[in-house]
Tab-separated table of C-alpha atoms and ligand atoms in Angstrom:
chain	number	residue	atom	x	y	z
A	1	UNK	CA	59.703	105.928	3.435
A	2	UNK	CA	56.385	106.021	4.663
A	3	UNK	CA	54.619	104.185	1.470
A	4	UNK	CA	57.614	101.418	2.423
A	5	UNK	CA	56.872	101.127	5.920
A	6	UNK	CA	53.004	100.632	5.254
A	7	UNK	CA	54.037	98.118	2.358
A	8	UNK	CA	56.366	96.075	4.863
A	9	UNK	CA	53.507	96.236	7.338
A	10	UNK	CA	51.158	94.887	4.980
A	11	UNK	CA	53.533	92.202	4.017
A	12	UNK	CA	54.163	91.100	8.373
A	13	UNK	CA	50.534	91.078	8.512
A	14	UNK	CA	49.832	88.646	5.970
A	15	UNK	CA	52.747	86.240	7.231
A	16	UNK	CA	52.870	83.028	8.031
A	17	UNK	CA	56.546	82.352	8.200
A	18	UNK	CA	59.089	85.595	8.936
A	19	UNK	CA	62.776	85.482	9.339
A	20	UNK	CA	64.594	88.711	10.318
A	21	UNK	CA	68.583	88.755	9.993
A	22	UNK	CA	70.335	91.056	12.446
A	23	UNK	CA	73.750	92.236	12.377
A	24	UNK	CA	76.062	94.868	14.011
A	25	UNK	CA	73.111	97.874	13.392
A	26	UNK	CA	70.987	96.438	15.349
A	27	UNK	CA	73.021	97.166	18.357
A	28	UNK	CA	74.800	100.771	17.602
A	29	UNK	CA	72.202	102.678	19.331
A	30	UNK	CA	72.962	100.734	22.328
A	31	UNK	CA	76.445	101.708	22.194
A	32	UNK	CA	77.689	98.598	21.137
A	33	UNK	CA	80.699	99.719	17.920
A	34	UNK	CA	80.255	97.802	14.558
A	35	UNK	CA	82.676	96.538	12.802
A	36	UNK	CA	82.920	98.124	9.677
A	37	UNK	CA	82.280	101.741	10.169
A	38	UNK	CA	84.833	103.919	9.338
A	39	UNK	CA	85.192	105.944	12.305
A	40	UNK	CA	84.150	103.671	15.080
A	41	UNK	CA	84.040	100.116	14.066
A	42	UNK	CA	86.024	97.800	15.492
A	43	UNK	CA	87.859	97.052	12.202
A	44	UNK	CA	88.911	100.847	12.053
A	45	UNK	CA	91.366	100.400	14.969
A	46	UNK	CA	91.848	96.582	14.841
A	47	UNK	CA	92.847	94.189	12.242
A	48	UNK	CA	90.334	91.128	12.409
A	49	UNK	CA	92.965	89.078	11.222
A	50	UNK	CA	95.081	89.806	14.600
A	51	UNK	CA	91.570	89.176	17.128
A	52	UNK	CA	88.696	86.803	15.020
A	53	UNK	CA	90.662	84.321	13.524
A	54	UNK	CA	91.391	80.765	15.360
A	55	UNK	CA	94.980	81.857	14.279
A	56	UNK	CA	95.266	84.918	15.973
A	57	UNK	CA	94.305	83.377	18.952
A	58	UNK	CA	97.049	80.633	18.860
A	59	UNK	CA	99.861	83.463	17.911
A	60	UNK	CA	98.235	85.626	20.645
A	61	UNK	CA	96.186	84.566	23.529
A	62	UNK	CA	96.749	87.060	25.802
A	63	UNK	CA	95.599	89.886	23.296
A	64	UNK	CA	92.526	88.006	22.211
A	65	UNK	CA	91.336	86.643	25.631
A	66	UNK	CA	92.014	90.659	26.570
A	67	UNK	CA	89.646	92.138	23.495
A	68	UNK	CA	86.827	89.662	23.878
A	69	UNK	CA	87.005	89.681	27.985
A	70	UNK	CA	86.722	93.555	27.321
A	71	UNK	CA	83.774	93.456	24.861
A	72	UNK	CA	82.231	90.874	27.166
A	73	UNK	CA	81.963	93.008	29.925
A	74	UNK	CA	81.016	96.086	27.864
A	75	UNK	CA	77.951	94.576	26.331
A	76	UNK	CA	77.221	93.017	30.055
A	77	UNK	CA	76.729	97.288	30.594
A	78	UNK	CA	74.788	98.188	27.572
A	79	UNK	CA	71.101	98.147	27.246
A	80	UNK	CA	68.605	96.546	24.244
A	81	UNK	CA	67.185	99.374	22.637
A	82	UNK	CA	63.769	100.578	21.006
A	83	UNK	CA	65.154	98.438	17.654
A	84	UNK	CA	65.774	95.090	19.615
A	85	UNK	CA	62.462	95.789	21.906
A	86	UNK	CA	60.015	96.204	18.416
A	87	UNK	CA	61.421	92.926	17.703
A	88	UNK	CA	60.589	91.287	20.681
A	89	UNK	CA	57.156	93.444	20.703
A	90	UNK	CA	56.456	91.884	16.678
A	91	UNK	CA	56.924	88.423	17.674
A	92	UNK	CA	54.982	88.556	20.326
A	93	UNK	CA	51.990	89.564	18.170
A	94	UNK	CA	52.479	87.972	15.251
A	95	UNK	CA	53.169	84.467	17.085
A	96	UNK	CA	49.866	85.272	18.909
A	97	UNK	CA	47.897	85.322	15.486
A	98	UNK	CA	49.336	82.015	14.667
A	99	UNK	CA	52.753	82.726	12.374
A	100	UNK	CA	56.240	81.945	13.055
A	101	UNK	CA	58.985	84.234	13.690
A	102	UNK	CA	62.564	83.571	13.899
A	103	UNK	CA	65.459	85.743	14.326
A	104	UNK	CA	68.944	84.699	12.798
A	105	UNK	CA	71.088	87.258	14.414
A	106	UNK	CA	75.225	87.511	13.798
A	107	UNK	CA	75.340	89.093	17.154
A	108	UNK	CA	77.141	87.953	19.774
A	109	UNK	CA	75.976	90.417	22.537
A	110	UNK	CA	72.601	88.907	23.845
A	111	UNK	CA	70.573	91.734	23.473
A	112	UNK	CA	67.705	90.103	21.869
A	113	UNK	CA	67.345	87.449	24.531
A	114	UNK	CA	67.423	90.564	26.956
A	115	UNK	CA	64.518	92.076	25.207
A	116	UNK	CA	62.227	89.180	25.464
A	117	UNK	CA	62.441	88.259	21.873
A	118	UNK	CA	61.920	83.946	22.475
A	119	UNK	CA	63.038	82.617	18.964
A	120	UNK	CA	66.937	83.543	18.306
A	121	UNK	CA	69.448	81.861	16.635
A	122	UNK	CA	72.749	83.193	17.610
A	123	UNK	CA	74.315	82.025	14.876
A	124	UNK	CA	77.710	83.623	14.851
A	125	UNK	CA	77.741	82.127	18.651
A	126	UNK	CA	78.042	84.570	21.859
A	127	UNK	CA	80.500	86.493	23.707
A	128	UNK	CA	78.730	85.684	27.029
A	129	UNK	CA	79.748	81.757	26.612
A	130	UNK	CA	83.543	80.802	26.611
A	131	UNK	CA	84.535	77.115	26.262
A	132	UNK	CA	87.707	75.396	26.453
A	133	UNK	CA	90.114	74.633	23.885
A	134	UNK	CA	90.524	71.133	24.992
A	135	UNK	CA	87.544	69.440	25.867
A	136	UNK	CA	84.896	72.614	24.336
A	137	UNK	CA	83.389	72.526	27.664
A	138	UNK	CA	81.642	75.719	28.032
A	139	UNK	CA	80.656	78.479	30.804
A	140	UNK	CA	78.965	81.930	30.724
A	141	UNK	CA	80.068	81.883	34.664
A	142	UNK	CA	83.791	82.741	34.081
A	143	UNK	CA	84.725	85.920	36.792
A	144	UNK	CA	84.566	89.361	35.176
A	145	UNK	CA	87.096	90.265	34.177
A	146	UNK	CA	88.933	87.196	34.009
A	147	UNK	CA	91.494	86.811	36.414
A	148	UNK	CA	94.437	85.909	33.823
A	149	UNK	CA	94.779	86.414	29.470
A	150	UNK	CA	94.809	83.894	28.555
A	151	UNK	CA	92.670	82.072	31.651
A	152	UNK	CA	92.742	78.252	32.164
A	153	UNK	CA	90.419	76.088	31.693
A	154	UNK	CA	89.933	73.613	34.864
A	155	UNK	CA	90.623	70.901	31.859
A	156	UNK	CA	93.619	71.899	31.333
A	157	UNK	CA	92.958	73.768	28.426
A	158	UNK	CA	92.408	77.522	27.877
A	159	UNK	CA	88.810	79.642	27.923
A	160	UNK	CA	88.135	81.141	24.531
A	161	UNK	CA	85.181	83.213	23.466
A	162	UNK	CA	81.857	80.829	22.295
A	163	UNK	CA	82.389	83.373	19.036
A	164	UNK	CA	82.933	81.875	15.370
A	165	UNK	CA	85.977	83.326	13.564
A	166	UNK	CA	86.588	83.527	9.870
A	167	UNK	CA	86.928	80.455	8.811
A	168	UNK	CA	85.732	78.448	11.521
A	169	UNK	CA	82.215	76.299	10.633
A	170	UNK	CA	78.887	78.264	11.999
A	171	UNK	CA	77.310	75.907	14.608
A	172	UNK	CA	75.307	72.950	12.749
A	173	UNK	CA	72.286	73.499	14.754
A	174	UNK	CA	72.240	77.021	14.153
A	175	UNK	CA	72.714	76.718	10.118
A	176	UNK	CA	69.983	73.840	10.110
A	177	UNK	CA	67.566	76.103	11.836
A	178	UNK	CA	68.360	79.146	9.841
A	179	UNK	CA	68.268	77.068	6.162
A	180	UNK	CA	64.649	75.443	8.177
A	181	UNK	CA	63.207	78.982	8.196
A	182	UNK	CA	64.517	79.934	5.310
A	183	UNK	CA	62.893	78.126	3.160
A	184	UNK	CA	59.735	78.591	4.646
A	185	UNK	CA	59.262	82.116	4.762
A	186	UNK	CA	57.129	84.319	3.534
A	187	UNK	CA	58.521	87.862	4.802
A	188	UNK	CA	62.503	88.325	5.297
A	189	UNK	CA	63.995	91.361	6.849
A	190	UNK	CA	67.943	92.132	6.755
A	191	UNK	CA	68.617	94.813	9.518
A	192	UNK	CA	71.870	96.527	10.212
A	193	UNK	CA	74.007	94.488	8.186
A	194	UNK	CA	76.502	94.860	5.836
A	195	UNK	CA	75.807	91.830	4.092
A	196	UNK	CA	79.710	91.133	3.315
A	197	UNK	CA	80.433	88.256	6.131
A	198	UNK	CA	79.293	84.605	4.364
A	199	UNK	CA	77.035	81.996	4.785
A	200	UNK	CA	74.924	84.458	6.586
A	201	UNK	CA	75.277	87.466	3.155
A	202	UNK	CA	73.480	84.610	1.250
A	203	UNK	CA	70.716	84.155	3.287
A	204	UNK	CA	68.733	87.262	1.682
A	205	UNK	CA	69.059	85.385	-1.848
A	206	UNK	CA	68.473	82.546	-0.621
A	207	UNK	CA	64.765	84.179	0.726
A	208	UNK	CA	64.256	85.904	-2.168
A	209	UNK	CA	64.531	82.202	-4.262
A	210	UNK	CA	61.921	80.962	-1.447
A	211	UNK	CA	59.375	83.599	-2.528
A	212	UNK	CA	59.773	85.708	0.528
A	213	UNK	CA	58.920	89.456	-0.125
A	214	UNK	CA	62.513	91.076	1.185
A	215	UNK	CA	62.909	94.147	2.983
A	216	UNK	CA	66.422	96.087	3.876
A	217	UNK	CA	66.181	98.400	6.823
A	218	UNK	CA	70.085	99.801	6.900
A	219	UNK	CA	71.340	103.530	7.523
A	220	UNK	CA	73.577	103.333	4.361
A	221	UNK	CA	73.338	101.411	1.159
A	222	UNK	CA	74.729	97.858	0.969
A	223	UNK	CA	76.264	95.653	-1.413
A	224	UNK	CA	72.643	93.875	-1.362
A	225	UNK	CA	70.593	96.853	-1.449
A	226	UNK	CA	69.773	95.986	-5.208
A	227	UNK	CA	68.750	92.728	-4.752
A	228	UNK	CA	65.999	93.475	-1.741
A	229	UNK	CA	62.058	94.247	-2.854
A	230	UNK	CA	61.860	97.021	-0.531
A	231	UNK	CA	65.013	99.033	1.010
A	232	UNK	CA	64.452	101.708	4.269
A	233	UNK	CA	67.098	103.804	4.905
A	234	UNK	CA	67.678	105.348	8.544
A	235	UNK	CA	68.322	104.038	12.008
A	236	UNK	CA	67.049	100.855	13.343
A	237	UNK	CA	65.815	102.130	16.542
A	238	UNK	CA	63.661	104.621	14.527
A	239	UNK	CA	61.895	102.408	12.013
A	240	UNK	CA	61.426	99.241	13.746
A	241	UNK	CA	59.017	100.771	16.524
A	242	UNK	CA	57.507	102.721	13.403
A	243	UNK	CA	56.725	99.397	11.461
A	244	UNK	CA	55.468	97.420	14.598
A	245	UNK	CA	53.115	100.388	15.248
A	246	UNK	CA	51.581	99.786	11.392
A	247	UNK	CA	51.482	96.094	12.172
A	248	UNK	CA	49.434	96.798	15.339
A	249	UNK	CA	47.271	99.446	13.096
A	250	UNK	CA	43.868	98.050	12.837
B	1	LIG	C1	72.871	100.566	10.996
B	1	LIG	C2	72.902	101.372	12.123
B	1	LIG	C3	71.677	101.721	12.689
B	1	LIG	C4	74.948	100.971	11.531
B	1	LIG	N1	70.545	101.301	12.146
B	1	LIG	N2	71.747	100.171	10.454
B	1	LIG	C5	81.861	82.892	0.496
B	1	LIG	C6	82.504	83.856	-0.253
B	1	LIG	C7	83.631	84.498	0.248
B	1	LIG	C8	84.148	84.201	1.515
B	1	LIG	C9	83.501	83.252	2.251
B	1	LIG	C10	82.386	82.595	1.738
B	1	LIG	N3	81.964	81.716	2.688
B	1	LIG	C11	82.770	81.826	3.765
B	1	LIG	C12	83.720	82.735	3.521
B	1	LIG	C13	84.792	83.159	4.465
B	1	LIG	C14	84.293	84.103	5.551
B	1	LIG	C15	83.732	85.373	4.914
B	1	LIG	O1	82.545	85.587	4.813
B	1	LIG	N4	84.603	86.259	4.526
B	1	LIG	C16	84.138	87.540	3.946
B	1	LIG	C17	84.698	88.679	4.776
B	1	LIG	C18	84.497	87.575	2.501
B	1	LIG	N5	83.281	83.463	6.384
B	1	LIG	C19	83.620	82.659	7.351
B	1	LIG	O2	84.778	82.371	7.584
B	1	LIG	C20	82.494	82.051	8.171
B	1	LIG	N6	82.700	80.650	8.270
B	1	LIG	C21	82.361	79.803	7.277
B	1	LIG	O3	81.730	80.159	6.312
B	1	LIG	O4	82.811	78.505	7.472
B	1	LIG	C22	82.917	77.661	6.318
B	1	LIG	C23	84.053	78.196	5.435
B	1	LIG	C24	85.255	78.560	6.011
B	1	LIG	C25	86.276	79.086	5.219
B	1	LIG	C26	86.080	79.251	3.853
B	1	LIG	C27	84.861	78.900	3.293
B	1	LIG	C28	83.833	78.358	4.088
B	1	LIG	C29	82.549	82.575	9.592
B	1	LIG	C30	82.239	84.032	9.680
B	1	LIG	C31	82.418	84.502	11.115
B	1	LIG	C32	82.246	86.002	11.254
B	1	LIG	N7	82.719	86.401	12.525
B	1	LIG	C33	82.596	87.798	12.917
B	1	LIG	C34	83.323	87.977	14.250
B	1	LIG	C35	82.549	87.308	15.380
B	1	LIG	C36	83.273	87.440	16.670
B	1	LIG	C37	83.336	88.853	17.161
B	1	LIG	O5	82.300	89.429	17.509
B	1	LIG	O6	84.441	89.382	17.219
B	1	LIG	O7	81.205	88.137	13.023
B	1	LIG	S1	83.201	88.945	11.705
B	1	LIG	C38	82.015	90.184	12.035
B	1	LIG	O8	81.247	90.396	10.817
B	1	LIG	C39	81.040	89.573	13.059
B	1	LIG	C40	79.702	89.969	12.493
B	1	LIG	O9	78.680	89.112	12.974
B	1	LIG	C41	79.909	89.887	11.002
B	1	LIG	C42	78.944	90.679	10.183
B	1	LIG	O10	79.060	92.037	10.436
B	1	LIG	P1	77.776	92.970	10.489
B	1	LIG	O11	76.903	92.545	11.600
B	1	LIG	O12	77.156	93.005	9.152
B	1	LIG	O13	78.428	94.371	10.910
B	1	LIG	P2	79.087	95.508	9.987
B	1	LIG	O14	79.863	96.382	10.864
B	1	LIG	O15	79.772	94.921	8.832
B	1	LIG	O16	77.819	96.298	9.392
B	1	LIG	C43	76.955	97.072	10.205
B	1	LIG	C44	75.830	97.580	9.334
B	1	LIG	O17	74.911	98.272	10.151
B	1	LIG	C45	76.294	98.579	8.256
B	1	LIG	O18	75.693	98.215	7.008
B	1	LIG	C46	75.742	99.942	8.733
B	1	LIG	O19	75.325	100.765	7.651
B	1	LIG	C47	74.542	99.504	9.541
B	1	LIG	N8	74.159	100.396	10.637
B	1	LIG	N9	74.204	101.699	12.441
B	1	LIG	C48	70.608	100.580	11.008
B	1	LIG	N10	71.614	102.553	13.809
């Protein structure tokens, strides 16, 4: 692990363009549940076909507005932790020597922004911003907790999560900026995801075709793990701050 780490570094410190992709891993040691593990994800006691699908929400308001309103306020009470803050702390010092660093993250909780990382793209949207089924006018000022499941929208229509559902269209921006940096970059790093929810799953290929050296840091193998240059196993919030501290090395 350590030859990998001092590889990766090498790699971030010759970089003019890196991407990382974030996902669900990221956040654990904050306290925030995955989806997919198999004791505590969400997916283990909920069926994502009754919560994250524009469907569910039109058979079931009340439940839906309830979940999200419930994770809303949960993440609202969890910290960043030492994985999100190397993040922030790598940006900061590569973007002082000149690169570009972008982070496409599938999470909807925030944390990045918290830890003073600048460039995100949020690109499976965020729990913090609701907007209206009518008009899509949106808010991240709605009372906590909301005062009625589903709540009502001064439009007339009703608040829903500023989330993207399966099979609902990532926003354009977002996509554009991710597919921008993309194909620039010369360093990509997958964190804490499992690499099964699409377009995002593609973006590691998609890298790799760019010429970007690819790194995995995940506790547990992946469906990708072949396809990456370089794979670290273990917890974000351990090797992050480990491969920022190489970076800084002299
Ligand atoms: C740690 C750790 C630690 C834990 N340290 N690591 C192509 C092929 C097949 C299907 C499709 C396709 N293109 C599109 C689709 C359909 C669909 C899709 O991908 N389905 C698959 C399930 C097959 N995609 C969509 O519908 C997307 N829309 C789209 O593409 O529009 C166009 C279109 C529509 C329809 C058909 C075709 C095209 C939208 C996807 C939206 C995903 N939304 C969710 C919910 C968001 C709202 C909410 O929060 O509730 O986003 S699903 C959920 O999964 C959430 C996550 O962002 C996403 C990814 O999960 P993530 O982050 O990877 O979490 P986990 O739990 O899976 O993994 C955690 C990982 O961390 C694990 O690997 C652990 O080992 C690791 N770990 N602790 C390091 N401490």
């Amino acid at each position: 692990m350590e030859q990998s780490l001092e590889q990766s570094a090498a790699w971030l410190k010759d970089a003019r363009h890196v991407v990382v992709l974030t996902g669900a891993g990221i956040s654990a040691e904050s306290g925030i549940p995955t989806f997919r593990d198999a004791m505590e994800g969400y997916w283990s006691k909920y069926d994502p076909e009754e919560l994250a699908t524009p469907e569910a929400f039109e058979r079931n308001p009340e439940l839906v507005s309830r979940w999200y309103d419930e994770r809303r306020q949960k993440v609202l009470g969890c910290e960043p932790n030492a994985g999100h803050r190397a993040l922030a702390e790598l940006e900061s010092y590569l973007t002082a020597r000149g690169a570009e660093f972008v982070i496409l993250t599938q999470n909807v909780d925030g944390l990045h922004v918290r830890a003073g990382s600048q460039n995100v793209v949020e690109v499976h949207g965020s729990l913090l911003r609701w907007r209206s089924t009518r008009s899509g006018m949106e808010s991240t000022e709605l009372p906590m907790p909301l005062p009625s499941h589903p709540y009502p929208a001064p439009d007339g229509g009703l608040w829903r999560p500023g989330v993207v559902w399966f099979g609902e269209n990532l926003p354009e921006e977002a996509v554009e900026r991710a597919h921008a940096a993309i194909l620039q970059c010369d360093v990509f790093i997958s964190v804490g995801t499992s690499g099964l929810v699409y377009p995002a799953a593609g973006w590691p290929a998609a890298a790799k075709r760019s010429g970007a050296a690819t790194i995995e840091i995940n506790r547990d193998v992946t469906p990708l793990s072949p396809m990456f240059d370089l794979v670290i196993r273990g917890s974000a919030g351990q090797l992050l701050p480990a491969l920022v501290r190489k970076v800084e090395q002299p």
